[in-house]
C-alpha cells in the first residue's frame, strides 16, 4: 500500500506545526513579562482588538504592568507601555532592538520578496546602514532647504484648493502629500486624478498591509509552510504571494525607470533619485547594479514613509483648529506679527526662513502630534538576543511594540492628557526653549536605529503647510450647530 504524495506532505507539515507549538510552550516561562494567556494553539491571536489595539494594550498594562507580554501562535509579543521602558530598550539597547519582525509572506524571496525594502530590511544587513545614510542625507534640514521652492509651490496649491473647495479638504490634503513626495522622490508632477505612479505607490502600501495583517497568514507564524508547492490545494497563499511579488516589482521599477528616461533626454526636475543617480551611492559617481537598486528602494521608501503620516497629522491639525478657535487665532496673530515691520503680507507665501521666527505654531504642531498621535504603535521592532529587563526575560525573536498612544496620554508626562493644549509646551522660564513636558517628537518618530529618517523633512514641510493655511485661511466647522461629540479617529498603522 502506498500513501499519496499529498498525504505525506500534509503529515509532514502537521508534525512540524505540532512540534513548533510544543516547543513554544516548553519555552514558556514565568519569567516572561506578564500578560493574558489565551488558547493553547493560537495564544491571544483571536483576542486582539482589530480596532485601536493600543487601547487594549493600555488597559492590559494597568493590570499586568507597563512591560507586558502575550503569545500569538509561536511568537511572543512584548508591549512597552511606559516611556522609561521604551527609552531603555529601543534607544538604550538599540543594537539588539532594531530589527523588524520577519514576515514570511512579505519578506521571503520566494513569497513577496520585500525583505530588502527600507522598512523591512534587517538592521544587521549591510544595506541597512547604506539606506540610513542616503535617507538621512537626502532628507536632512539642509537637504529640505533645497526643496523649498517646490514645497512652497505645493503648499500654495493646497491653500488655493482649500479656499475654492473647502469641503474637499480630505482629498486636497491627500493630494498635496502625494504631490509633494512624488516631486521630492522623482521630480514627478502628479496628474489631477488617478495618477498612474501615485496609485501604484498606494497599491504597494496596501498590499504590504494585507501581507502583514496580524493572524491572516499562517505562514507568518510557521515559516516552514513557505515550502508548500503552490499547486497544492490549500496553498492559495503561495499563489497570492507570487502574484503580489510580480506586482511589487513592477510598481517599484516604474517611477525609477521614468526618472532615468527623463534624465536621458536632459529635461528633468532634480530629485532625490536624480541626484543619487548622478552622484552615486558613495558620492563618487559610480553606480553599479546593486547601488542603483539601493537608490530605487530608498526612493520607494519615501512615499511609504511620508504619505499617510503627513496626511494624518495635517487632517488632525485642520480638525483641531476648527474645534479650538482660540488656538487658531493665536497662531494667526503670531503669523501676522511677522509682518509688523510693514512688509506686504498679501504678496507672498511663507517660506522655511519665516518658520524660524515662530514660537507658538511649532508648539501647536507638537500638541497635534501628541494629542492626535499619528502612529499609535509606531512600527514593530524585533529583539535579536535573549535579554533581561526588570528581571523579565524578553526572548530572542520577540516582537516588541512601543505603545506610543499610551505615552502620549500618560498623565505623569502630560497632565490632563485628553485636553488639547499647546501651552503645555511653553518653556517654563527665561529665554531657554526648554519645556517641562516631554517633547512628543522624541516618541512620535520612532526609536533606535529605525528612528524616522524623514523627521527633519516632515517637521519643516508640515509646519510650512500649517503656517500657510492659517496665514491665508480661517477654519471653522461646516456645521457649528452640531452638538460636540467625542473625537474619533480611524484605526491602522496610522490614524
Ligand atoms: C508626521 C510625520 C511622520 C511621522 C509621525 C513618522 C513616524 C515614523 C515612525 C514611527 C517610523 C518607525 C520608526 C520605528 O520603527 O521605530 C518611521 C519610519 C520611517 N519614516 Fe517616518 N514619519 C513621518 C514622516 C516621514 C516622512 C515625511 C518621510 C520621508 C520623506 C518618512 C520616512 C520614513 C522611513 C523611510 C522610515 C523607515 C525607517 C526604517 O525602517 O529604517 N517619514 N516614521
XYZ file of C-alpha atoms and ligand atoms in Angstrom, residues 100 118-119 128 132 135 139 181 301-302 305-306 309-310 313 369 374 378-379 381 444-447 449-454 457-458 462, ligand 1:
76
model
C 11.828 44.173 12.173
C 13.877 50.239 3.674
C 11.128 49.410 6.175
C 20.550 48.974 6.212
C 20.006 55.175 6.514
C 17.886 58.830 3.544
C 16.007 64.372 3.998
C 6.675 63.439 -2.001
C 10.516 54.196 0.862
C 9.868 57.921 0.684
C 7.069 56.835 4.918
C 5.740 60.250 4.076
C 1.822 60.015 8.218
C 1.775 63.578 6.900
C -1.088 64.967 11.035
C 1.442 65.050 17.199
C -0.092 59.585 14.040
C 4.970 53.214 15.772
C 6.268 50.210 13.784
C 10.681 46.024 16.312
C 6.287 60.152 17.519
C 9.170 59.466 15.124
C 10.209 56.095 16.463
C 13.296 54.631 18.064
C 18.302 52.512 14.525
C 14.835 52.719 12.969
C 14.070 56.321 14.010
C 12.243 58.052 11.181
C 14.855 59.383 8.734
C 12.241 61.839 7.417
C 11.724 66.991 6.351
C 8.378 66.121 7.964
C 4.206 70.202 7.944
C 4.138 63.160 10.758
C 5.117 62.672 10.042
C 5.836 61.373 10.326
C 5.765 60.547 11.413
C 4.923 60.720 12.667
C 6.663 59.440 11.147
C 6.872 58.392 12.020
C 7.660 57.290 11.729
C 7.782 56.149 12.591
C 7.087 55.978 13.930
C 8.618 55.276 11.982
C 9.038 53.915 12.508
C 10.173 54.085 13.484
C 10.481 52.830 14.258
O 10.339 51.726 13.716
O 10.874 52.933 15.436
C 9.028 55.861 10.723
C 9.866 55.256 9.827
C 10.183 55.791 8.608
N 9.811 57.019 8.115
Fe 8.649 58.372 9.063
N 7.248 59.614 9.930
C 6.777 60.781 9.387
C 7.119 61.321 8.167
C 8.034 60.785 7.288
C 8.451 61.410 6.061
C 7.990 62.778 5.576
C 9.333 60.541 5.467
C 10.083 60.675 4.175
C 10.123 61.760 3.426
C 9.456 59.373 6.308
C 10.229 58.272 6.035
C 10.345 57.171 6.867
C 11.106 55.976 6.518
C 11.848 55.737 5.203
C 11.018 55.114 7.614
C 11.613 53.707 7.740
C 12.858 53.714 8.592
C 13.426 52.321 8.852
O 12.691 51.345 8.939
O 14.655 52.217 8.979
N 8.655 59.568 7.423
N 8.435 57.096 10.599
